[in-house]
Structure formats: structure tokens, C-alpha cells
Amino acid sequence: MNEPVFREAYGRVVATLIRLTDDWQLAEDCAMDAVESALARWPRDGMPANPGGWLMTAARNRAIDQLRRATMAEKKLRDLALLQDPEPAPQGDDRLRLIFTCCHPALATESRVALTLRTVAGVETAEIARLFLVSESAMARRLSRAKAKITQARIPYRVPSGPALAERLPSVLAVLYLLFTRGYDGEPELAEEAIRLVRLLPAEPEATALLALCLLQHSRRAARQNETGDLLTLAEQDRSLWDHAAIAEAVELLGGSPVTGPYAIQAHIAACHATAPDFAATDWPTVAAWYDQLARVHPSPVVEVNRAVAHGYAHGPRAGLKLLAAVGDAVAGYAPAVAAAADLTERAGDPAAAAVLFRQAADLAGSDAERRALLKRSTAAG
């Protein structure tokens, strides 16, 4: 079955069945039963015109059968039987409820991410376990504990409003951005799923800014690697391969969104890169100024590394090296920080020292593609 169809429909089906039955396990089991039935029938009969509706109907009927056999409450049966339209509630309400439930602050951050991936995005437990570098059985236990805590703590299955929405939204945004970054680092389907989910959120300023940020970063996906899989820097990328429709949408979103928080600032930084006709034309003084603001609003060692790089291009490599030295031990062993030091050192006129630093960064790299790119820079500098 088409993977995007599965992920889109799975989240809708699970979210609707959880609302109607208040039973997470039943909802997931019936959704998977519907998928298995589709895998058996669709190759033979052809994909229906409305695959999501087909899956919803199959899952709903399976839930009715199970509830009858278990002699569950008559109200649950009535609610399911009254669901004449096989599509979920309008405007993605059920999935929104599910996202906010999965991202409740009572759950640990990793559990929020894992539960969102499994329940909302339909990612298999084995794949989530691989992302978190744990065994499948360990991840299954983590997911079970998270769902049990939701039940035991009586976490409401709803989208909050007013002050409660403002309180809960940062947790949801953080989870969805982490989901996006995991996809950006090598799983493009996850990045696309994160964008789809962000689109469901209320049109609050930081949610709109996060959507713009994800669109801008994802717009470069076709140009980030060459034909052999090696990573390309912004300076090396073919900008004609960028998704200019996504860039235009993001810029329009930013035009109507106030700069109120870290996602908005990061989105404006990304827009500076995305709208420059080439690398040399990048407005580095503006990028550096945005990073100064980001460091005040959302201070972190990672932000300081990026700020140092921006200042290195805006005000000279020695200015960047000075800022990088100021964070020192906080970024020790962090490959991008060592790579930034290497780049700034090379541009400051010491290619031999830069070559050594690039090799050190390669030793710390988290992926083969990143390692190859850094070794290539080391060879060129040396």
C-alpha cells in the first residue's frame, strides 16, 4: 500500500476510534486490522477512490465486533454505529486532540515523541526503536507505559483553549520540531509527516512560525546531497533544485506572523538563506543580528555555535573564532562546533590547522555522509 496513504489514514482512524471508545489499544488494533485487510484486498481489487474512508469503515466495523464480543458499554456501540460518515471529525479535530494528548507535559519528552510517531504518524514500533537506539521490546514497553499514564492520570483527550493552550502549545511544538529534525537528518518521510501535523495546529504565531521554518529547511532537501550521497554545504548546493513554492509559502507566512519566539527567529534566519540568489549574496549582517536575538531569547551552546559562524561571515573569521572560544567546554565533542572552528580557521588563513580540525570533526560525526564531507574538507584544506 502507498506509504503516505497509510500514514495519513492511520492517524485519522486511530484518533477517531480513541475519541469514540476511549480505548487506545482497541483503536490501534482495529486500525492495524484494517490496514492488513487493505494489504490483502487492494492489490487484487484495486485501491478504492477514498482509501481513508475505506480504512475508517473497516476499522470501525472491527471495533464494533470486538466491543460486542466483549459486551462493552452500549453507549460506545451506539457512538460507533452512529458514525455514518467514515471520515473523522472535520478540520482534523480528532488528530489535534491526539497530538495534544500525546504531547502532554506529564509525559517525558522522549515518550511524547515516540507516542506521537506511533499513534499519530503510524510509524512502526521497530522503526521508532531504531531512531531512539533501543530494542523494539524496550520501545514497546515505553509506549505501553506512556499510554497507561495517560489513562491513569486521566489526561483529557482534547485541544485546550485560552491560557491552557498557551501553556501546552510549546510542548507540542517542541515534539513536532524534534520529529521534523529527525526527518531532516535522514528520514524525509518523517520531515514531511511533521509538516503535515504542524499544519493541523491552531494558527498561533509560534505554530505559524514553526510551519514556515520547517518549509524553508525542507525546501533544500533535493540539493543537500550529490549523486553519490555526499552532503553539500549551502555554498555548494544547486539552488535551482530548491522548492521555491515552499519558500514562497513560508515567506508569506512570516509576513503575517510577529517575531515572538525562537521558531519565528529561526524562520527569519532560514528565510535569509532561502531568498538569497546565491551564497555570496547572503545578508550575513542580518543573519548575525537574528542570531544575537535568538541567543537572548533561547540561549544554548548550539545557538552560540551558529551565532559564531554567522558573525564569522558578517564580521570576519576572527570575530567568529572569538565567539566560539567563549562557549569552549560547553560544545566539546560536538561535531558541528569543531567543524565551525575548522571553517573559521581556514578562512582566517591557517589551512594546516583547519585540516586537523576537520579530521577531528569527522571523527565525531554522527553519519557516514557527514564524515565523508568533513574528510573532503580536510583534504582540501591540507
Short mmCIF file of C-alpha atoms in Angstrom, two decimals:
data_model
loop_
_atom_site.label_atom_id
_atom_site.label_comp_id
_atom_site.label_asym_id
_atom_site.label_seq_id
_atom_site.Cartn_x
_atom_site.Cartn_y
_atom_site.Cartn_z
CA MET A 1 0.00 0.00 0.00
CA ASN A 2 1.12 3.54 -0.66
CA GLU A 3 3.08 4.68 2.43
CA PRO A 4 1.78 8.29 2.55
CA VAL A 5 -1.80 6.97 2.25
CA PHE A 6 -1.17 4.63 5.17
CA ARG A 7 0.31 7.30 7.44
CA GLU A 8 -2.37 9.86 6.65
CA ALA A 9 -5.22 7.40 7.15
CA TYR A 10 -3.76 5.60 10.18
CA GLY A 11 -3.59 8.73 12.30
CA ARG A 12 -7.14 9.71 11.36
CA VAL A 13 -8.53 6.25 12.12
CA VAL A 14 -6.74 5.88 15.46
CA ALA A 15 -7.65 9.39 16.58
CA THR A 16 -11.33 8.92 15.78
CA LEU A 17 -11.59 5.50 17.41
CA ILE A 18 -9.85 6.75 20.57
CA ARG A 19 -12.40 9.55 20.80
CA LEU A 20 -15.30 7.14 20.37
CA THR A 21 -14.10 4.23 22.51
CA ASP A 22 -11.61 5.84 24.94
CA ASP A 23 -9.52 2.70 24.38
CA TRP A 24 -6.06 3.27 22.86
CA GLN A 25 -5.22 -0.38 22.39
CA LEU A 26 -8.54 -1.19 20.75
CA ALA A 27 -8.16 1.79 18.41
CA GLU A 28 -4.64 0.79 17.35
CA ASP A 29 -5.51 -2.90 16.96
CA CYS A 30 -8.55 -2.14 14.79
CA ALA A 31 -6.59 0.33 12.68
CA MET A 32 -3.88 -2.27 12.04
CA ASP A 33 -6.50 -4.91 11.26
CA ALA A 34 -7.94 -2.55 8.65
CA VAL A 35 -4.50 -1.98 7.15
CA GLU A 36 -3.81 -5.71 6.98
CA SER A 37 -7.16 -6.24 5.27
CA ALA A 38 -6.31 -3.49 2.78
CA LEU A 39 -2.94 -5.08 2.04
CA ALA A 40 -4.70 -8.34 1.27
CA ARG A 41 -7.56 -6.92 -0.82
CA TRP A 42 -6.31 -3.79 -2.59
CA PRO A 43 -3.64 -5.48 -4.74
CA ARG A 44 -6.42 -7.75 -6.03
CA ASP A 45 -9.37 -5.36 -6.19
CA GLY A 46 -7.55 -2.07 -6.74
CA MET A 47 -7.25 0.90 -4.38
CA PRO A 48 -10.66 2.43 -3.61
CA ALA A 49 -11.46 6.00 -4.57
CA ASN A 50 -11.45 7.01 -0.91
CA PRO A 51 -8.80 4.83 0.80
CA GLY A 52 -9.06 6.74 4.07
CA GLY A 53 -12.80 6.21 4.19
CA TRP A 54 -12.39 2.51 3.38
CA LEU A 55 -9.92 2.08 6.23
CA MET A 56 -12.13 4.04 8.63
CA THR A 57 -15.15 1.88 7.81
CA ALA A 58 -13.18 -1.36 8.14
CA ALA A 59 -11.65 -0.28 11.46
CA ARG A 60 -14.99 0.94 12.80
CA ASN A 61 -16.68 -2.37 11.92
CA ARG A 62 -13.84 -4.29 13.55
CA ALA A 63 -14.23 -2.19 16.71
CA ILE A 64 -17.98 -2.81 16.79
CA ASP A 65 -17.37 -6.56 16.50
CA GLN A 66 -14.83 -6.54 19.33
CA LEU A 67 -16.99 -4.41 21.59
CA ARG A 68 -19.97 -6.69 21.06
CA ARG A 69 -17.93 -9.76 21.85
CA ALA A 70 -16.60 -8.11 24.98
CA THR A 71 -20.11 -6.84 25.96
CA MET A 72 -18.79 -3.32 26.36
CA ALA A 73 -20.91 -0.32 27.22
CA GLU A 74 -23.93 0.22 24.99
CA LYS A 75 -23.02 3.90 24.54
CA LYS A 76 -19.74 3.01 22.84
CA LEU A 77 -21.55 0.76 20.42
CA ARG A 78 -24.13 3.47 19.76
CA ASP A 79 -21.43 6.09 19.15
CA LEU A 80 -19.68 3.85 16.66
CA ALA A 81 -22.89 2.82 14.94
CA LEU A 82 -23.88 6.47 14.56
CA LEU A 83 -20.61 7.24 12.80
CA GLN A 84 -22.21 7.08 9.36
CA ASP A 85 -19.53 9.20 7.69
CA PRO A 86 -16.36 7.10 7.63
CA GLU A 87 -14.17 10.22 7.75
CA PRO A 88 -13.18 11.68 11.16
CA ALA A 89 -14.42 14.94 12.62
CA PRO A 90 -13.95 17.96 10.34
CA GLN A 91 -10.75 20.03 10.19
CA GLY A 92 -8.62 17.32 11.74
CA ASP A 93 -10.10 17.83 15.23
CA ASP A 94 -9.51 14.24 16.32
CA ARG A 95 -5.89 14.27 15.26
CA LEU A 96 -5.38 17.61 17.01
CA ARG A 97 -6.80 16.12 20.20
CA LEU A 98 -4.50 13.14 19.81
CA ILE A 99 -1.42 15.32 19.23
CA PHE A 100 -2.10 17.36 22.37
CA THR A 101 -2.75 14.18 24.35
CA CYS A 102 0.47 12.53 23.17
CA CYS A 103 2.46 15.70 23.94
CA HIS A 104 1.09 16.27 27.43
CA PRO A 105 3.83 17.64 29.75
CA ALA A 106 3.09 14.87 32.26
CA LEU A 107 4.93 12.53 29.89
CA ALA A 108 8.70 12.50 29.44
CA THR A 109 9.89 14.24 26.26
CA GLU A 110 11.10 11.01 24.62
CA SER A 111 7.77 9.35 25.40
CA ARG A 112 5.91 12.27 23.82
CA VAL A 113 7.94 11.94 20.62
CA ALA A 114 7.65 8.15 20.49
CA LEU A 115 3.90 8.20 21.17
CA THR A 116 3.33 10.87 18.51
CA LEU A 117 5.31 8.86 15.98
CA ARG A 118 3.43 5.65 16.73
CA THR A 119 -0.12 6.83 17.30
CA VAL A 120 -0.45 9.97 15.20
CA ALA A 121 2.04 9.28 12.41
CA GLY A 122 1.65 5.50 12.25
CA VAL A 123 5.38 4.76 12.39
CA GLU A 124 6.11 1.14 13.27
CA THR A 125 7.44 0.42 16.76
CA ALA A 126 10.59 -1.18 15.31
CA GLU A 127 11.37 1.97 13.33
CA ILE A 128 10.84 4.20 16.38
CA ALA A 129 13.14 1.93 18.36
CA ARG A 130 15.82 2.35 15.69
CA LEU A 131 15.51 6.13 15.87
CA PHE A 132 15.94 6.05 19.65
CA LEU A 133 18.69 3.42 19.54
CA VAL A 134 16.82 0.97 21.78
CA SER A 135 15.42 -2.51 21.26
CA GLU A 136 11.93 -2.97 19.84
CA SER A 137 10.77 -4.62 23.07
CA ALA A 138 12.08 -1.69 25.13
CA MET A 139 10.27 0.78 22.92
CA ALA A 140 7.06 -1.27 23.10
CA ARG A 141 7.26 -1.10 26.90
CA ARG A 142 7.90 2.64 26.79
CA LEU A 143 4.85 3.17 24.59
CA SER A 144 2.70 0.99 26.85
CA ARG A 145 3.80 2.93 29.94
CA ALA A 146 3.03 6.25 28.23
CA LYS A 147 -0.48 5.14 27.27
CA ALA A 148 -1.04 3.73 30.75
CA LYS A 149 0.00 7.03 32.30
CA ILE A 150 -2.46 8.89 30.08
CA THR A 151 -5.23 6.61 31.35
CA GLN A 152 -4.18 6.63 35.00
CA ALA A 153 -3.62 10.40 35.12
CA ARG A 154 -6.92 10.98 33.30
CA ILE A 155 -5.17 13.23 30.80
CA PRO A 156 -8.02 14.81 28.82
CA TYR A 157 -8.40 13.91 25.16
CA ARG A 158 -8.93 17.44 23.89
CA VAL A 159 -7.28 20.55 22.49
CA PRO A 160 -7.01 23.06 25.32
CA SER A 161 -8.08 26.66 24.91
CA GLY A 162 -7.20 30.04 26.36
CA PRO A 163 -4.33 30.06 28.89
CA ALA A 164 -4.17 26.25 28.85
CA LEU A 165 -3.45 26.29 25.10
CA ALA A 166 -0.65 28.81 25.58
CA GLU A 167 0.79 26.60 28.32
CA ARG A 168 0.61 23.35 26.36
CA LEU A 169 1.49 24.56 22.86
CA PRO A 170 5.27 24.85 23.46
CA SER A 171 5.40 21.15 24.33
CA VAL A 172 3.56 20.23 21.14
CA LEU A 173 5.78 22.49 19.03
CA ALA A 174 8.94 21.05 20.58
CA VAL A 175 7.85 17.48 19.84
CA LEU A 176 6.87 18.23 16.25
CA TYR A 177 10.09 20.15 15.60
CA LEU A 178 12.12 17.27 17.02
CA LEU A 179 10.16 14.94 14.73
CA PHE A 180 11.00 17.24 11.81
CA THR A 181 14.71 17.43 12.64
CA ARG A 182 14.93 13.65 12.89
CA GLY A 183 13.46 13.52 9.41
CA TYR A 184 15.68 16.32 8.14
CA ASP A 185 18.74 14.37 9.27
CA GLY A 186 17.95 11.40 7.03
CA GLU A 187 14.28 10.36 7.10
CA PRO A 188 12.49 12.75 4.69
CA GLU A 189 9.16 10.98 5.19
CA LEU A 190 9.27 11.93 8.88
CA ALA A 191 10.00 15.54 7.98
CA GLU A 192 7.02 15.58 5.64
CA GLU A 193 4.84 13.99 8.32
CA ALA A 194 5.92 16.66 10.82
CA ILE A 195 4.99 19.41 8.35
CA ARG A 196 1.60 17.80 7.80
CA LEU A 197 0.98 17.67 11.55
CA VAL A 198 2.14 21.25 12.14
CA ARG A 199 -0.43 22.36 9.57
CA LEU A 200 -3.15 20.98 11.86
CA LEU A 201 -2.21 23.22 14.78
CA PRO A 202 -4.14 26.35 15.77
CA ALA A 203 -2.91 29.46 13.92
CA GLU A 204 -0.92 30.78 16.87
CA PRO A 205 2.15 32.92 16.00
CA GLU A 206 4.80 30.38 17.00
CA ALA A 207 2.92 27.50 15.35
CA THR A 208 2.79 29.51 12.12
CA ALA A 209 6.48 30.33 12.51
CA LEU A 210 7.33 26.66 13.03
CA LEU A 211 5.50 25.76 9.84
CA ALA A 212 7.47 28.43 7.96
CA LEU A 213 10.74 27.18 9.47
CA CYS A 214 10.05 23.56 8.51
CA LEU A 215 9.03 24.55 4.97
CA LEU A 216 12.20 26.61 4.50
CA GLN A 217 14.52 23.90 5.77
CA HIS A 218 12.74 21.12 3.89
CA SER A 219 12.80 23.19 0.68
CA ARG A 220 16.52 22.31 0.29
CA ARG A 221 16.05 18.54 0.55
CA ALA A 222 16.73 17.82 -3.16
CA ALA A 223 20.01 19.75 -3.12
CA ARG A 224 21.56 18.65 0.18
CA GLN A 225 23.41 15.66 -1.32
CA ASN A 226 25.17 14.93 -4.58
CA GLU A 227 24.60 11.86 -6.74
CA THR A 228 26.92 9.74 -4.55
CA GLY A 229 25.16 10.72 -1.32
CA ASP A 230 27.76 13.19 -0.08
CA LEU A 231 26.46 16.20 1.86
CA LEU A 232 26.73 19.58 0.19
CA THR A 233 27.14 22.87 2.02
CA LEU A 234 24.87 25.84 1.33
CA ALA A 235 27.64 27.29 -0.84
CA GLU A 236 27.78 24.11 -2.93
CA GLN A 237 24.06 23.47 -3.38
CA ASP A 238 22.28 23.99 -6.69
CA ARG A 239 19.60 26.49 -5.69
CA SER A 240 17.54 25.74 -8.77
CA LEU A 241 16.73 22.41 -7.07
CA TRP A 242 15.22 24.12 -4.04
CA ASP A 243 11.44 24.01 -3.61
CA HIS A 244 10.69 27.64 -4.42
CA ALA A 245 6.94 27.20 -3.92
CA ALA A 246 7.56 26.11 -0.33
CA ILE A 247 9.92 29.05 0.15
CA ALA A 248 7.30 31.47 -1.16
CA GLU A 249 4.65 29.99 1.16
CA ALA A 250 6.99 30.30 4.14
CA VAL A 251 7.92 33.89 3.37
CA GLU A 252 4.23 34.77 3.09
CA LEU A 253 3.55 33.11 6.46
CA LEU A 254 6.35 35.10 8.07
CA GLY A 255 4.97 38.31 6.64
CA GLY A 256 1.87 37.95 8.77
CA SER A 257 3.49 36.41 11.84
CA PRO A 258 5.05 38.54 14.59
CA VAL A 259 8.54 37.69 15.80
CA THR A 260 7.65 36.47 19.27
CA GLY A 261 9.79 33.44 19.96
CA PRO A 262 12.60 31.11 18.88
CA TYR A 263 10.80 29.46 15.96
CA ALA A 264 9.98 32.82 14.41
CA ILE A 265 13.59 33.99 14.75
CA GLN A 266 14.96 30.75 13.29
CA ALA A 267 12.46 31.01 10.44
CA HIS A 268 13.67 34.52 9.60
CA ILE A 269 17.26 33.24 9.61
CA ALA A 270 16.27 30.41 7.26
CA ALA A 271 14.44 32.91 5.03
CA CYS A 272 17.63 34.99 4.70
CA HIS A 273 19.37 31.92 3.30
CA ALA A 274 16.43 30.75 1.18
CA THR A 275 15.85 34.09 -0.56
CA ALA A 276 19.49 34.86 -1.34
CA PRO A 277 20.16 34.28 -5.07
CA ASP A 278 23.50 32.65 -4.22
CA PHE A 279 25.71 32.05 -1.19
CA ALA A 280 27.83 35.16 -1.75
CA ALA A 281 24.70 37.33 -1.72
CA THR A 282 23.59 36.12 1.73
CA ASP A 283 22.79 39.02 4.05
CA TRP A 284 25.16 37.88 6.79
CA PRO A 285 24.89 41.03 8.98
CA THR A 286 21.12 40.43 9.21
CA VAL A 287 21.66 36.72 9.90
CA ALA A 288 24.15 37.59 12.65
CA ALA A 289 21.70 40.09 14.16
CA TRP A 290 18.95 37.46 14.20
CA TYR A 291 21.31 35.03 15.96
CA ASP A 292 22.11 37.70 18.55
CA GLN A 293 18.37 37.95 19.23
CA LEU A 294 17.97 34.16 19.30
CA ALA A 295 20.80 33.87 21.83
CA ARG A 296 18.90 36.26 24.12
CA VAL A 297 15.51 34.57 23.69
CA HIS A 298 16.63 30.94 23.59
CA PRO A 299 20.24 30.65 24.82
CA SER A 300 22.04 27.37 24.20
CA PRO A 301 25.52 26.20 23.18
CA VAL A 302 24.20 25.11 19.77
CA VAL A 303 22.80 28.59 19.13
CA GLU A 304 26.16 30.07 20.13
CA VAL A 305 27.97 27.87 17.59
CA ASN A 306 25.66 29.03 14.79
CA ARG A 307 25.96 32.61 16.01
CA ALA A 308 29.75 32.36 15.81
CA VAL A 309 29.54 31.11 12.22
CA ALA A 310 27.20 33.95 11.25
CA HIS A 311 29.45 36.57 12.83
CA GLY A 312 32.42 34.94 11.12
CA TYR A 313 30.84 35.66 7.75
CA ALA A 314 29.40 39.05 8.72
CA HIS A 315 32.39 40.50 10.58
CA GLY A 316 35.35 38.30 9.71
CA PRO A 317 36.52 34.83 10.78
CA ARG A 318 38.43 36.06 13.82
CA ALA A 319 35.22 37.54 15.24
CA GLY A 320 33.59 34.15 14.81
CA LEU A 321 36.50 32.32 16.45
CA LYS A 322 36.32 34.68 19.43
CA LEU A 323 32.63 33.89 19.95
CA LEU A 324 33.28 30.17 19.51
CA ALA A 325 36.04 30.24 22.11
CA ALA A 326 33.62 31.83 24.57
CA VAL A 327 31.45 28.68 24.66
CA GLY A 328 34.50 26.42 24.95
CA ASP A 329 33.79 23.37 27.10
CA ALA A 330 30.04 23.58 26.53
CA VAL A 331 30.48 22.32 22.95
CA ALA A 332 33.45 19.99 23.47
CA GLY A 333 32.91 16.85 21.41
CA TYR A 334 30.14 18.45 19.35
CA ALA A 335 31.00 17.79 15.69
CA PRO A 336 29.35 20.95 14.23
CA ALA A 337 31.29 23.12 16.71
CA VAL A 338 34.61 21.56 15.70
CA ALA A 339 33.66 21.85 12.02
CA ALA A 340 32.76 25.52 12.55
CA ALA A 341 36.14 26.12 14.18
CA ALA A 342 37.80 24.40 11.22
CA ASP A 343 35.96 26.53 8.66
CA LEU A 344 36.69 29.77 10.52
CA THR A 345 40.34 28.78 11.00
CA GLU A 346 40.72 28.05 7.28
CA ARG A 347 39.16 31.38 6.36
CA ALA A 348 41.43 33.11 8.89
CA GLY A 349 44.44 31.91 6.88
CA ASP A 350 45.63 28.74 8.65
CA PRO A 351 44.72 25.83 6.35
CA ALA A 352 47.03 23.32 8.08
CA ALA A 353 45.34 23.82 11.46
CA ALA A 354 41.97 23.77 9.73
CA ALA A 355 42.76 20.38 8.15
CA VAL A 356 43.45 18.91 11.60
CA LEU A 357 40.21 20.31 12.96
CA PHE A 358 38.19 18.98 10.02
CA ARG A 359 39.61 15.50 10.71
CA GLN A 360 38.69 15.82 14.39
CA ALA A 361 35.16 16.82 13.40
CA ALA A 362 34.96 13.82 11.06
CA ASP A 363 35.84 11.53 13.98
CA LEU A 364 32.91 12.98 15.91
CA ALA A 365 30.43 12.93 13.02
CA GLY A 366 27.12 11.19 13.51
CA SER A 367 26.69 9.83 9.98
CA ASP A 368 28.81 8.45 7.17
CA ALA A 369 27.70 11.23 4.82
CA GLU A 370 28.74 13.91 7.31
CA ARG A 371 32.03 12.13 7.93
CA ARG A 372 32.85 11.96 4.23
CA ALA A 373 32.06 15.65 3.75
CA LEU A 374 34.35 16.66 6.61
CA LEU A 375 37.20 14.45 5.43
CA LYS A 376 36.83 16.01 1.99
CA ARG A 377 37.17 19.46 3.56
CA SER A 378 40.24 18.27 5.50
CA THR A 379 41.93 17.03 2.35
CA ALA A 380 41.17 20.26 0.51
CA ALA A 381 42.48 22.41 3.37
CA GLY A 382 45.63 20.35 3.85
#
